[in-house]
Amino acid sequence: MYSLHAMADQRDPRLDPSTVDAVLFDLDGTLMDTDDQMVENLALRLQRLGSPRLYRNARRLVMIAETPANALMTALDAVGLDTPLLGIWSRLRNLRRDGEKPSYRMMEDADRMLADLKHRYSLAVVTTRRREAAEAFLAQHSLCDVFDVVVTREDTLRLKPHPAPIRHTAELLGVQVERCVMVGDTVVDVKSARRAGAKAVAVTCGFGERAELERAKPAAVLEHVSALSSIL
C-alpha cells in the first residue's frame, strides 16, 4: 500500500487552489501504471532465464535505467531530435507487438482523484505518447469525457522538457499558463512546467526518484498521484 503523505514543507505558496484553473497530467508513471508493468515484464523474462536474484531485483534494475533515459530525452530535446526519434521507436515497438492490442493499467485510486478534481478544474493530458496510445488508455478506463484536452507528441514540434506542450495545452483550454498545474513523475515534467511558467507537482509513484524530483523544485512532491485532491 502507498501512503497519501504530501510533503507540506515542499509545497509552494502559489499552489493555492484559488490560483489554479486547470490541472494537466502526464500519463506514464502518473496516471498510467507503466512502471509496475515494466517491472513485471522484466521479472518474467529474468525468471525464464533462471536468475532468482535478478528476478527479485527487477524493480531496482528498471529504476536504475530510468534516470539515464530521462537525461537522454532532455539531450535529444536540446538538439530537436526528440520527436522524430520517438516516432521511430514507436514504429519499432508496434512491429514487435505484431498486432497485439496493448492493455494499460491505471494508478490505484486515480479515477477517484480525477472525479473529485473534475468538479473544480479543467483537466488535460500532456504526454509524449502517440495520440492513438493515449486515447486507447483513456477509453479502456472510461476517462475520455474526464479530460477537456489531450495533447500528445503529434501536437507540438517540441516535446517535454520543452515548454511548448504546456503552453499549447493552456491555449487550447483557454486559460493562462500561470494558472495551470502540471502533474508528472519525472524531472522532464517539472522542467517543462517551470519553463512554461506553470506550477509543477511531482509524484514518486512512477519513474522519478524523490531526490532528483526535489532538486527540480516543483511546487509539491507527493508519494502518489491520488493524493493530489488533498492539496488542490
mmCIF file with all atom_site columns, C-alpha atoms in Angstrom:
data_model
loop_
_atom_site.group_PDB
_atom_site.id
_atom_site.type_symbol
_atom_site.label_atom_id
_atom_site.label_alt_id
_atom_site.label_comp_id
_atom_site.label_asym_id
_atom_site.label_entity_id
_atom_site.label_seq_id
_atom_site.pdbx_PDB_ins_code
_atom_site.Cartn_x
_atom_site.Cartn_y
_atom_site.Cartn_z
_atom_site.occupancy
_atom_site.B_iso_or_equiv
_atom_site.pdbx_formal_charge
_atom_site.auth_seq_id
_atom_site.auth_comp_id
_atom_site.auth_asym_id
_atom_site.auth_atom_id
_atom_site.pdbx_PDB_model_num
ATOM 1   C CA . MET A 1 1   ? 0.000   0.000   0.000   1.00 0.00 ? 1   MET A CA 1
ATOM 2   C CA . TYR A 1 2   ? 1.084   3.533   -0.633  1.00 0.00 ? 2   TYR A CA 1
ATOM 3   C CA . SER A 1 3   ? 0.988   6.455   1.739   1.00 0.00 ? 3   SER A CA 1
ATOM 4   C CA . LEU A 1 4   ? -1.015  9.566   0.905   1.00 0.00 ? 4   LEU A CA 1
ATOM 5   C CA . HIS A 1 5   ? 1.530   11.725  2.688   1.00 0.00 ? 5   HIS A CA 1
ATOM 6   C CA . ALA A 1 6   ? 2.063   15.056  0.938   1.00 0.00 ? 6   ALA A CA 1
ATOM 7   C CA . MET A 1 7   ? 5.269   16.878  1.754   1.00 0.00 ? 7   MET A CA 1
ATOM 8   C CA . ALA A 1 8   ? 3.866   20.103  3.177   1.00 0.00 ? 8   ALA A CA 1
ATOM 9   C CA . ASP A 1 9   ? 7.321   21.611  3.555   1.00 0.00 ? 9   ASP A CA 1
ATOM 10  C CA . GLN A 1 10  ? 7.875   21.133  -0.196  1.00 0.00 ? 10  GLN A CA 1
ATOM 11  C CA . ARG A 1 11  ? 4.659   22.929  -1.126  1.00 0.00 ? 11  ARG A CA 1
ATOM 12  C CA . ASP A 1 12  ? 4.896   26.280  -2.865  1.00 0.00 ? 12  ASP A CA 1
ATOM 13  C CA . PRO A 1 13  ? 2.579   29.034  -1.543  1.00 0.00 ? 13  PRO A CA 1
ATOM 14  C CA . ARG A 1 14  ? 1.439   29.604  -5.143  1.00 0.00 ? 14  ARG A CA 1
ATOM 15  C CA . LEU A 1 15  ? -0.280  26.199  -5.072  1.00 0.00 ? 15  LEU A CA 1
ATOM 16  C CA . ASP A 1 16  ? -3.328  27.836  -3.556  1.00 0.00 ? 16  ASP A CA 1
ATOM 17  C CA . PRO A 1 17  ? -6.446  26.361  -5.231  1.00 0.00 ? 17  PRO A CA 1
ATOM 18  C CA . SER A 1 18  ? -7.734  29.875  -5.877  1.00 0.00 ? 18  SER A CA 1
ATOM 19  C CA . THR A 1 19  ? -4.760  30.425  -8.222  1.00 0.00 ? 19  THR A CA 1
ATOM 20  C CA . VAL A 1 20  ? -5.445  27.280  -10.284 1.00 0.00 ? 20  VAL A CA 1
ATOM 21  C CA . ASP A 1 21  ? -7.828  26.926  -13.236 1.00 0.00 ? 21  ASP A CA 1
ATOM 22  C CA . ALA A 1 22  ? -6.518  23.749  -14.872 1.00 0.00 ? 22  ALA A CA 1
ATOM 23  C CA . VAL A 1 23  ? -4.652  20.577  -13.948 1.00 0.00 ? 23  VAL A CA 1
ATOM 24  C CA . LEU A 1 24  ? -2.514  18.853  -16.571 1.00 0.00 ? 24  LEU A CA 1
ATOM 25  C CA . PHE A 1 25  ? -1.433  15.221  -16.248 1.00 0.00 ? 25  PHE A CA 1
ATOM 26  C CA . ASP A 1 26  ? 1.385   13.175  -17.661 1.00 0.00 ? 26  ASP A CA 1
ATOM 27  C CA . LEU A 1 27  ? 0.415   9.570   -18.429 1.00 0.00 ? 27  LEU A CA 1
ATOM 28  C CA . ASP A 1 28  ? 3.309   7.138   -17.939 1.00 0.00 ? 28  ASP A CA 1
ATOM 29  C CA . GLY A 1 29  ? 4.067   6.721   -14.252 1.00 0.00 ? 29  GLY A CA 1
ATOM 30  C CA . THR A 1 30  ? 1.481   9.326   -13.299 1.00 0.00 ? 30  THR A CA 1
ATOM 31  C CA . LEU A 1 31  ? -1.981  8.162   -14.361 1.00 0.00 ? 31  LEU A CA 1
ATOM 32  C CA . MET A 1 32  ? -0.782  5.053   -16.169 1.00 0.00 ? 32  MET A CA 1
ATOM 33  C CA . ASP A 1 33  ? 0.899   2.368   -14.080 1.00 0.00 ? 33  ASP A CA 1
ATOM 34  C CA . THR A 1 34  ? 3.621   1.767   -16.671 1.00 0.00 ? 34  THR A CA 1
ATOM 35  C CA . ASP A 1 35  ? 6.338   1.320   -14.064 1.00 0.00 ? 35  ASP A CA 1
ATOM 36  C CA . ASP A 1 36  ? 4.853   -1.810  -12.490 1.00 0.00 ? 36  ASP A CA 1
ATOM 37  C CA . GLN A 1 37  ? 4.083   -3.289  -15.901 1.00 0.00 ? 37  GLN A CA 1
ATOM 38  C CA . MET A 1 38  ? 7.698   -2.818  -16.967 1.00 0.00 ? 38  MET A CA 1
ATOM 39  C CA . VAL A 1 39  ? 8.918   -4.416  -13.739 1.00 0.00 ? 39  VAL A CA 1
ATOM 40  C CA . GLU A 1 40  ? 6.639   -7.405  -14.143 1.00 0.00 ? 40  GLU A CA 1
ATOM 41  C CA . ASN A 1 41  ? 7.629   -7.917  -17.774 1.00 0.00 ? 41  ASN A CA 1
ATOM 42  C CA . LEU A 1 42  ? 11.323  -7.737  -16.886 1.00 0.00 ? 42  LEU A CA 1
ATOM 43  C CA . ALA A 1 43  ? 10.858  -10.018 -13.883 1.00 0.00 ? 43  ALA A CA 1
ATOM 44  C CA . LEU A 1 44  ? 9.113   -12.626 -16.037 1.00 0.00 ? 44  LEU A CA 1
ATOM 45  C CA . ARG A 1 45  ? 11.935  -12.605 -18.577 1.00 0.00 ? 45  ARG A CA 1
ATOM 46  C CA . LEU A 1 46  ? 14.569  -12.879 -15.863 1.00 0.00 ? 46  LEU A CA 1
ATOM 47  C CA . GLN A 1 47  ? 12.687  -15.737 -14.245 1.00 0.00 ? 47  GLN A CA 1
ATOM 48  C CA . ARG A 1 48  ? 12.712  -17.595 -17.562 1.00 0.00 ? 48  ARG A CA 1
ATOM 49  C CA . LEU A 1 49  ? 16.479  -17.138 -17.629 1.00 0.00 ? 49  LEU A CA 1
ATOM 50  C CA . GLY A 1 50  ? 16.662  -18.944 -14.286 1.00 0.00 ? 50  GLY A CA 1
ATOM 51  C CA . SER A 1 51  ? 18.025  -15.987 -12.326 1.00 0.00 ? 51  SER A CA 1
ATOM 52  C CA . PRO A 1 52  ? 16.137  -15.698 -8.991  1.00 0.00 ? 52  PRO A CA 1
ATOM 53  C CA . ARG A 1 53  ? 18.430  -12.925 -7.732  1.00 0.00 ? 53  ARG A CA 1
ATOM 54  C CA . LEU A 1 54  ? 17.819  -10.734 -10.784 1.00 0.00 ? 54  LEU A CA 1
ATOM 55  C CA . TYR A 1 55  ? 14.113  -11.578 -10.636 1.00 0.00 ? 55  TYR A CA 1
ATOM 56  C CA . ARG A 1 56  ? 13.914  -10.193 -7.091  1.00 0.00 ? 56  ARG A CA 1
ATOM 57  C CA . ASN A 1 57  ? 15.743  -7.040  -8.176  1.00 0.00 ? 57  ASN A CA 1
ATOM 58  C CA . ALA A 1 58  ? 13.710  -6.332  -11.316 1.00 0.00 ? 58  ALA A CA 1
ATOM 59  C CA . ARG A 1 59  ? 12.290  -3.080  -9.903  1.00 0.00 ? 59  ARG A CA 1
ATOM 60  C CA . ARG A 1 60  ? 15.732  -1.809  -8.967  1.00 0.00 ? 60  ARG A CA 1
ATOM 61  C CA . LEU A 1 61  ? 17.028  -2.563  -12.479 1.00 0.00 ? 61  LEU A CA 1
ATOM 62  C CA . VAL A 1 62  ? 14.160  -0.610  -14.019 1.00 0.00 ? 62  VAL A CA 1
ATOM 63  C CA . MET A 1 63  ? 14.742  2.349   -11.699 1.00 0.00 ? 63  MET A CA 1
ATOM 64  C CA . ILE A 1 64  ? 18.481  2.368   -12.474 1.00 0.00 ? 64  ILE A CA 1
ATOM 65  C CA . ALA A 1 65  ? 17.681  2.660   -16.176 1.00 0.00 ? 65  ALA A CA 1
ATOM 66  C CA . GLU A 1 66  ? 15.164  5.480   -15.815 1.00 0.00 ? 66  GLU A CA 1
ATOM 67  C CA . THR A 1 67  ? 17.401  8.404   -14.866 1.00 0.00 ? 67  THR A CA 1
ATOM 68  C CA . PRO A 1 68  ? 19.713  7.977   -17.897 1.00 0.00 ? 68  PRO A CA 1
ATOM 69  C CA . ALA A 1 69  ? 16.615  7.639   -20.094 1.00 0.00 ? 69  ALA A CA 1
ATOM 70  C CA . ASN A 1 70  ? 15.264  10.958  -18.813 1.00 0.00 ? 70  ASN A CA 1
ATOM 71  C CA . ALA A 1 71  ? 18.667  12.569  -19.327 1.00 0.00 ? 71  ALA A CA 1
ATOM 72  C CA . LEU A 1 72  ? 18.721  11.258  -22.903 1.00 0.00 ? 72  LEU A CA 1
ATOM 73  C CA . MET A 1 73  ? 15.278  12.730  -23.571 1.00 0.00 ? 73  MET A CA 1
ATOM 74  C CA . THR A 1 74  ? 16.478  16.115  -22.310 1.00 0.00 ? 74  THR A CA 1
ATOM 75  C CA . ALA A 1 75  ? 19.571  15.936  -24.542 1.00 0.00 ? 75  ALA A CA 1
ATOM 76  C CA . LEU A 1 76  ? 17.508  14.961  -27.601 1.00 0.00 ? 76  LEU A CA 1
ATOM 77  C CA . ASP A 1 77  ? 15.130  17.826  -26.892 1.00 0.00 ? 77  ASP A CA 1
ATOM 78  C CA . ALA A 1 78  ? 18.024  20.275  -26.798 1.00 0.00 ? 78  ALA A CA 1
ATOM 79  C CA . VAL A 1 79  ? 19.014  19.367  -30.367 1.00 0.00 ? 79  VAL A CA 1
ATOM 80  C CA . GLY A 1 80  ? 15.450  18.954  -31.652 1.00 0.00 ? 80  GLY A CA 1
ATOM 81  C CA . LEU A 1 81  ? 15.621  15.182  -32.199 1.00 0.00 ? 81  LEU A CA 1
ATOM 82  C CA . ASP A 1 82  ? 13.166  14.055  -29.543 1.00 0.00 ? 82  ASP A CA 1
ATOM 83  C CA . THR A 1 83  ? 10.067  13.956  -31.777 1.00 0.00 ? 83  THR A CA 1
ATOM 84  C CA . PRO A 1 84  ? 11.495  12.080  -34.807 1.00 0.00 ? 84  PRO A CA 1
ATOM 85  C CA . LEU A 1 85  ? 13.372  9.510   -32.719 1.00 0.00 ? 85  LEU A CA 1
ATOM 86  C CA . LEU A 1 86  ? 10.331  8.780   -30.545 1.00 0.00 ? 86  LEU A CA 1
ATOM 87  C CA . GLY A 1 87  ? 8.341   8.207   -33.732 1.00 0.00 ? 87  GLY A CA 1
ATOM 88  C CA . ILE A 1 88  ? 10.873  5.656   -34.954 1.00 0.00 ? 88  ILE A CA 1
ATOM 89  C CA . TRP A 1 89  ? 10.861  3.947   -31.540 1.00 0.00 ? 89  TRP A CA 1
ATOM 90  C CA . SER A 1 90  ? 7.067   3.633   -31.596 1.00 0.00 ? 90  SER A CA 1
ATOM 91  C CA . ARG A 1 91  ? 7.062   2.073   -35.040 1.00 0.00 ? 91  ARG A CA 1
ATOM 92  C CA . LEU A 1 92  ? 9.640   -0.485  -33.933 1.00 0.00 ? 92  LEU A CA 1
ATOM 93  C CA . ARG A 1 93  ? 7.587   -1.345  -30.839 1.00 0.00 ? 93  ARG A CA 1
ATOM 94  C CA . ASN A 1 94  ? 4.471   -1.786  -32.945 1.00 0.00 ? 94  ASN A CA 1
ATOM 95  C CA . LEU A 1 95  ? 6.303   -4.204  -35.225 1.00 0.00 ? 95  LEU A CA 1
ATOM 96  C CA . ARG A 1 96  ? 7.448   -6.222  -32.205 1.00 0.00 ? 96  ARG A CA 1
ATOM 97  C CA . ARG A 1 97  ? 3.894   -6.436  -30.859 1.00 0.00 ? 97  ARG A CA 1
ATOM 98  C CA . ASP A 1 98  ? 2.824   -7.967  -34.181 1.00 0.00 ? 98  ASP A CA 1
ATOM 99  C CA . GLY A 1 99  ? -0.715  -6.620  -33.949 1.00 0.00 ? 99  GLY A CA 1
ATOM 100 C CA . GLU A 1 100 ? -1.206  -7.429  -30.270 1.00 0.00 ? 100 GLU A CA 1
ATOM 101 C CA . LYS A 1 101 ? -3.601  -4.963  -28.650 1.00 0.00 ? 101 LYS A CA 1
ATOM 102 C CA . PRO A 1 102 ? -1.930  -3.324  -25.622 1.00 0.00 ? 102 PRO A CA 1
ATOM 103 C CA . SER A 1 103 ? -3.577  -3.262  -22.213 1.00 0.00 ? 103 SER A CA 1
ATOM 104 C CA . TYR A 1 104 ? -2.937  -0.361  -19.845 1.00 0.00 ? 104 TYR A CA 1
ATOM 105 C CA . ARG A 1 105 ? -3.137  -0.203  -16.069 1.00 0.00 ? 105 ARG A CA 1
ATOM 106 C CA . MET A 1 106 ? -4.314  2.872   -14.217 1.00 0.00 ? 106 MET A CA 1
ATOM 107 C CA . MET A 1 107 ? -2.727  4.056   -10.988 1.00 0.00 ? 107 MET A CA 1
ATOM 108 C CA . GLU A 1 108 ? -4.672  2.942   -7.929  1.00 0.00 ? 108 GLU A CA 1
ATOM 109 C CA . ASP A 1 109 ? -7.441  5.388   -6.943  1.00 0.00 ? 109 ASP A CA 1
ATOM 110 C CA . ALA A 1 110 ? -6.516  7.783   -9.753  1.00 0.00 ? 110 ALA A CA 1
ATOM 111 C CA . ASP A 1 111 ? -10.081 7.600   -11.064 1.00 0.00 ? 111 ASP A CA 1
ATOM 112 C CA . ARG A 1 112 ? -11.475 8.850   -7.757  1.00 0.00 ? 112 ARG A CA 1
ATOM 113 C CA . MET A 1 113 ? -8.995  11.709  -7.649  1.00 0.00 ? 113 MET A CA 1
ATOM 114 C CA . LEU A 1 114 ? -9.887  12.732  -11.210 1.00 0.00 ? 114 LEU A CA 1
ATOM 115 C CA . ALA A 1 115 ? -13.610 12.628  -10.448 1.00 0.00 ? 115 ALA A CA 1
ATOM 116 C CA . ASP A 1 116 ? -13.022 14.944  -7.481  1.00 0.00 ? 116 ASP A CA 1
ATOM 117 C CA . LEU A 1 117 ? -10.895 17.450  -9.409  1.00 0.00 ? 117 LEU A CA 1
ATOM 118 C CA . LYS A 1 118 ? -13.218 17.416  -12.443 1.00 0.00 ? 118 LYS A CA 1
ATOM 119 C CA . HIS A 1 119 ? -15.832 19.341  -10.455 1.00 0.00 ? 119 HIS A CA 1
ATOM 120 C CA . ARG A 1 120 ? -13.382 22.176  -9.797  1.00 0.00 ? 120 ARG A CA 1
ATOM 121 C CA . TYR A 1 121 ? -10.872 22.429  -12.642 1.00 0.00 ? 121 TYR A CA 1
ATOM 122 C CA . SER A 1 122 ? -10.365 21.955  -16.339 1.00 0.00 ? 122 SER A CA 1
ATOM 123 C CA . LEU A 1 123 ? -8.355  18.748  -16.846 1.00 0.00 ? 123 LEU A CA 1
ATOM 124 C CA . ALA A 1 124 ? -5.918  17.823  -19.609 1.00 0.00 ? 124 ALA A CA 1
ATOM 125 C CA . VAL A 1 125 ? -3.432  15.140  -20.580 1.00 0.00 ? 125 VAL A CA 1
ATOM 126 C CA . VAL A 1 126 ? 0.046   16.163  -21.747 1.00 0.00 ? 126 VAL A CA 1
ATOM 127 C CA . THR A 1 127 ? 2.058   13.146  -22.870 1.00 0.00 ? 127 THR A CA 1
ATOM 128 C CA . THR A 1 128 ? 4.916   12.145  -25.152 1.00 0.00 ? 128 THR A CA 1
ATOM 129 C CA . ARG A 1 129 ? 2.908   9.088   -26.170 1.00 0.00 ? 129 ARG A CA 1
ATOM 130 C CA . ARG A 1 130 ? 1.211   8.836   -29.549 1.00 0.00 ? 130 ARG A CA 1
ATOM 131 C CA . ARG A 1 131 ? -2.402  10.001  -29.669 1.00 0.00 ? 131 ARG A CA 1
ATOM 132 C CA . GLU A 1 132 ? -3.572  6.505   -30.540 1.00 0.00 ? 132 GLU A CA 1
ATOM 133 C CA . ALA A 1 133 ? -1.996  5.053   -27.393 1.00 0.00 ? 133 ALA A CA 1
ATOM 134 C CA . ALA A 1 134 ? -3.150  7.907   -25.148 1.00 0.00 ? 134 ALA A CA 1
ATOM 135 C CA . GLU A 1 135 ? -6.727  7.638   -26.342 1.00 0.00 ? 135 GLU A CA 1
ATOM 136 C CA . ALA A 1 136 ? -6.651  3.843   -26.015 1.00 0.00 ? 136 ALA A CA 1
ATOM 137 C CA . PHE A 1 137 ? -5.701  4.195   -22.341 1.00 0.00 ? 137 PHE A CA 1
ATOM 138 C CA . LEU A 1 138 ? -8.438  6.757   -21.715 1.00 0.00 ? 138 LEU A CA 1
ATOM 139 C CA . ALA A 1 139 ? -11.043 4.631   -23.497 1.00 0.00 ? 139 ALA A CA 1
ATOM 140 C CA . GLN A 1 140 ? -10.024 1.472   -21.635 1.00 0.00 ? 140 GLN A CA 1
ATOM 141 C CA . HIS A 1 141 ? -10.641 3.193   -18.295 1.00 0.00 ? 141 HIS A CA 1
ATOM 142 C CA . SER A 1 142 ? -13.682 5.275   -19.355 1.00 0.00 ? 142 SER A CA 1
ATOM 143 C CA . LEU A 1 143 ? -11.797 8.559   -18.963 1.00 0.00 ? 143 LEU A CA 1
ATOM 144 C CA . CYS A 1 144 ? -12.452 10.134  -22.372 1.00 0.00 ? 144 CYS A CA 1
ATOM 145 C CA . ASP A 1 145 ? -15.087 12.524  -21.005 1.00 0.00 ? 145 ASP A CA 1
ATOM 146 C CA . VAL A 1 146 ? -12.981 13.459  -17.985 1.00 0.00 ? 146 VAL A CA 1
ATOM 147 C CA . PHE A 1 147 ? -10.382 15.433  -19.944 1.00 0.00 ? 147 PHE A CA 1
ATOM 148 C CA . ASP A 1 148 ? -11.125 18.616  -21.852 1.00 0.00 ? 148 ASP A CA 1
ATOM 149 C CA . VAL A 1 149 ? -7.899  18.409  -23.883 1.00 0.00 ? 149 VAL A CA 1
ATOM 150 C CA . VAL A 1 150 ? -5.443  15.652  -24.788 1.00 0.00 ? 150 VAL A CA 1
ATOM 151 C CA . VAL A 1 151 ? -2.064  16.839  -26.079 1.00 0.00 ? 151 VAL A CA 1
ATOM 152 C CA . THR A 1 152 ? 0.268   14.179  -27.471 1.00 0.00 ? 152 THR A CA 1
ATOM 153 C CA . ARG A 1 153 ? 3.583   14.214  -29.263 1.00 0.00 ? 153 ARG A CA 1
ATOM 154 C CA . GLU A 1 154 ? 1.853   14.801  -32.595 1.00 0.00 ? 154 GLU A CA 1
ATOM 155 C CA . ASP A 1 155 ? 0.548   18.188  -31.421 1.00 0.00 ? 155 ASP A CA 1
ATOM 156 C CA . THR A 1 156 ? 3.745   20.208  -30.925 1.00 0.00 ? 156 THR A CA 1
ATOM 157 C CA . LEU A 1 157 ? 7.071   20.404  -32.723 1.00 0.00 ? 157 LEU A CA 1
ATOM 158 C CA . ARG A 1 158 ? 8.944   20.113  -29.424 1.00 0.00 ? 158 ARG A CA 1
ATOM 159 C CA . LEU A 1 159 ? 8.275   17.710  -26.562 1.00 0.00 ? 159 LEU A CA 1
ATOM 160 C CA . LYS A 1 160 ? 8.746   17.913  -22.787 1.00 0.00 ? 160 LYS A CA 1
ATOM 161 C CA . PRO A 1 161 ? 11.017  19.184  -21.224 1.00 0.00 ? 161 PRO A CA 1
ATOM 162 C CA . HIS A 1 162 ? 10.447  21.972  -23.769 1.00 0.00 ? 162 HIS A CA 1
ATOM 163 C CA . PRO A 1 163 ? 7.653   24.312  -22.587 1.00 0.00 ? 163 PRO A CA 1
ATOM 164 C CA . ALA A 1 164 ? 5.725   24.070  -25.877 1.00 0.00 ? 164 ALA A CA 1
ATOM 165 C CA . PRO A 1 165 ? 3.354   21.224  -24.855 1.00 0.00 ? 165 PRO A CA 1
ATOM 166 C CA . ILE A 1 166 ? 2.327   23.000  -21.642 1.00 0.00 ? 166 ILE A CA 1
ATOM 167 C CA . ARG A 1 167 ? 1.783   26.338  -23.362 1.00 0.00 ? 167 ARG A CA 1
ATOM 168 C CA . HIS A 1 168 ? -0.155  24.704  -26.185 1.00 0.00 ? 168 HIS A CA 1
ATOM 169 C CA . THR A 1 169 ? -2.414  22.924  -23.686 1.00 0.00 ? 169 THR A CA 1
ATOM 170 C CA . ALA A 1 170 ? -3.131  26.134  -21.801 1.00 0.00 ? 170 ALA A CA 1
ATOM 171 C CA . GLU A 1 171 ? -4.008  27.850  -25.074 1.00 0.00 ? 171 GLU A CA 1
ATOM 172 C CA . LEU A 1 172 ? -6.413  25.038  -26.044 1.00 0.00 ? 172 LEU A CA 1
ATOM 173 C CA . LEU A 1 173 ? -8.046  25.204  -22.608 1.00 0.00 ? 173 LEU A CA 1
ATOM 174 C CA . GLY A 1 174 ? -8.345  28.979  -22.820 1.00 0.00 ? 174 GLY A CA 1
ATOM 175 C CA . VAL A 1 175 ? -6.562  29.568  -19.505 1.00 0.00 ? 175 VAL A CA 1
ATOM 176 C CA . GLN A 1 176 ? -3.426  31.445  -18.533 1.00 0.00 ? 176 GLN A CA 1
ATOM 177 C CA . VAL A 1 177 ? -0.452  29.108  -18.322 1.00 0.00 ? 177 VAL A CA 1
ATOM 178 C CA . GLU A 1 178 ? 0.417   30.587  -14.911 1.00 0.00 ? 178 GLU A CA 1
ATOM 179 C CA . ARG A 1 179 ? -2.886  29.168  -13.610 1.00 0.00 ? 179 ARG A CA 1
ATOM 180 C CA . CYS A 1 180 ? -2.080  25.626  -14.740 1.00 0.00 ? 180 CYS A CA 1
ATOM 181 C CA . VAL A 1 181 ? -0.615  22.821  -12.622 1.00 0.00 ? 181 VAL A CA 1
ATOM 182 C CA . MET A 1 182 ? 1.393   20.149  -14.423 1.00 0.00 ? 182 MET A CA 1
ATOM 183 C CA . VAL A 1 183 ? 1.460   16.796  -12.601 1.00 0.00 ? 183 VAL A CA 1
ATOM 184 C CA . GLY A 1 184 ? 4.170   14.317  -13.532 1.00 0.00 ? 184 GLY A CA 1
ATOM 185 C CA . ASP A 1 185 ? 6.567   11.717  -12.229 1.00 0.00 ? 185 ASP A CA 1
ATOM 186 C CA . THR A 1 186 ? 9.837   12.855  -13.809 1.00 0.00 ? 186 THR A CA 1
ATOM 187 C CA . VAL A 1 187 ? 12.180  15.820  -13.858 1.00 0.00 ? 187 VAL A CA 1
ATOM 188 C CA . VAL A 1 188 ? 11.197  16.221  -17.515 1.00 0.00 ? 188 VAL A CA 1
ATOM 189 C CA . ASP A 1 189 ? 7.624   17.072  -16.462 1.00 0.00 ? 189 ASP A CA 1
ATOM 190 C CA . VAL A 1 190 ? 8.768   19.514  -13.788 1.00 0.00 ? 190 VAL A CA 1
ATOM 191 C CA . LYS A 1 191 ? 11.181  21.308  -16.121 1.00 0.00 ? 191 LYS A CA 1
ATOM 192 C CA . SER A 1 192 ? 8.576   21.604  -18.854 1.00 0.00 ? 192 SER A CA 1
ATOM 193 C CA . ALA A 1 193 ? 6.085   23.160  -16.447 1.00 0.00 ? 193 ALA A CA 1
ATOM 194 C CA . ARG A 1 194 ? 8.525   25.613  -14.891 1.00 0.00 ? 194 ARG A CA 1
ATOM 195 C CA . ARG A 1 195 ? 9.898   26.708  -18.273 1.00 0.00 ? 195 ARG A CA 1
ATOM 196 C CA . ALA A 1 196 ? 6.344   27.347  -19.464 1.00 0.00 ? 196 ALA A CA 1
ATOM 197 C CA . GLY A 1 197 ? 5.524   29.400  -16.364 1.00 0.00 ? 197 GLY A CA 1
ATOM 198 C CA . ALA A 1 198 ? 3.122   26.817  -14.937 1.00 0.00 ? 198 ALA A CA 1
ATOM 199 C CA . LYS A 1 199 ? 3.153   25.267  -11.481 1.00 0.00 ? 199 LYS A CA 1
ATOM 200 C CA . ALA A 1 200 ? 4.531   21.737  -11.127 1.00 0.00 ? 200 ALA A CA 1
ATOM 201 C CA . VAL A 1 201 ? 3.592   18.876  -8.829  1.00 0.00 ? 201 VAL A CA 1
ATOM 202 C CA . ALA A 1 202 ? 5.804   15.788  -8.819  1.00 0.00 ? 202 ALA A CA 1
ATOM 203 C CA . VAL A 1 203 ? 4.720   12.292  -7.813  1.00 0.00 ? 203 VAL A CA 1
ATOM 204 C CA . THR A 1 204 ? 7.006   9.437   -6.762  1.00 0.00 ? 204 THR A CA 1
ATOM 205 C CA . CYS A 1 205 ? 4.679   6.592   -7.814  1.00 0.00 ? 205 CYS A CA 1
ATOM 206 C CA . GLY A 1 206 ? 6.269   6.424   -11.260 1.00 0.00 ? 206 GLY A CA 1
ATOM 207 C CA . PHE A 1 207 ? 9.698   6.684   -12.813 1.00 0.00 ? 207 PHE A CA 1
ATOM 208 C CA . GLY A 1 208 ? 11.320  9.535   -10.891 1.00 0.00 ? 208 GLY A CA 1
ATOM 209 C CA . GLU A 1 209 ? 13.119  9.293   -7.569  1.00 0.00 ? 209 GLU A CA 1
ATOM 210 C CA . ARG A 1 210 ? 12.328  11.710  -4.745  1.00 0.00 ? 210 ARG A CA 1
ATOM 211 C CA . ALA A 1 211 ? 15.812  13.234  -4.528  1.00 0.00 ? 211 ALA A CA 1
ATOM 212 C CA . GLU A 1 212 ? 16.013  14.179  -8.206  1.00 0.00 ? 212 GLU A CA 1
ATOM 213 C CA . LEU A 1 213 ? 12.426  15.435  -8.219  1.00 0.00 ? 213 LEU A CA 1
ATOM 214 C CA . GLU A 1 214 ? 13.067  17.654  -5.202  1.00 0.00 ? 214 GLU A CA 1
ATOM 215 C CA . ARG A 1 215 ? 16.164  19.100  -6.904  1.00 0.00 ? 215 ARG A CA 1
ATOM 216 C CA . ALA A 1 216 ? 13.965  20.164  -9.821  1.00 0.00 ? 216 ALA A CA 1
ATOM 217 C CA . LYS A 1 217 ? 11.974  22.320  -7.335  1.00 0.00 ? 217 LYS A CA 1
ATOM 218 C CA . PRO A 1 218 ? 8.320   21.508  -8.042  1.00 0.00 ? 218 PRO A CA 1
ATOM 219 C CA . ALA A 1 219 ? 5.615   23.210  -6.002  1.00 0.00 ? 219 ALA A CA 1
ATOM 220 C CA . ALA A 1 220 ? 4.913   19.927  -4.200  1.00 0.00 ? 220 ALA A CA 1
ATOM 221 C CA . VAL A 1 221 ? 6.117   16.325  -4.062  1.00 0.00 ? 221 VAL A CA 1
ATOM 222 C CA . LEU A 1 222 ? 3.514   13.618  -3.446  1.00 0.00 ? 222 LEU A CA 1
ATOM 223 C CA . GLU A 1 223 ? 4.037   9.932   -2.857  1.00 0.00 ? 223 GLU A CA 1
ATOM 224 C CA . HIS A 1 224 ? 1.075   9.053   -5.055  1.00 0.00 ? 224 HIS A CA 1
ATOM 225 C CA . VAL A 1 225 ? -0.991  10.865  -7.663  1.00 0.00 ? 225 VAL A CA 1
ATOM 226 C CA . SER A 1 226 ? -4.223  10.001  -5.823  1.00 0.00 ? 226 SER A CA 1
ATOM 227 C CA . ALA A 1 227 ? -3.148  12.411  -3.061  1.00 0.00 ? 227 ALA A CA 1
ATOM 228 C CA . LEU A 1 228 ? -3.455  15.365  -5.422  1.00 0.00 ? 228 LEU A CA 1
ATOM 229 C CA . SER A 1 229 ? -7.034  16.158  -4.480  1.00 0.00 ? 229 SER A CA 1
ATOM 230 C CA . SER A 1 230 ? -5.915  16.607  -0.871  1.00 0.00 ? 230 SER A CA 1
ATOM 231 C CA . ILE A 1 231 ? -3.798  19.660  -1.773  1.00 0.00 ? 231 ILE A CA 1
ATOM 232 C CA . LEU A 1 232 ? -5.905  21.242  -4.542  1.00 0.00 ? 232 LEU A CA 1
#
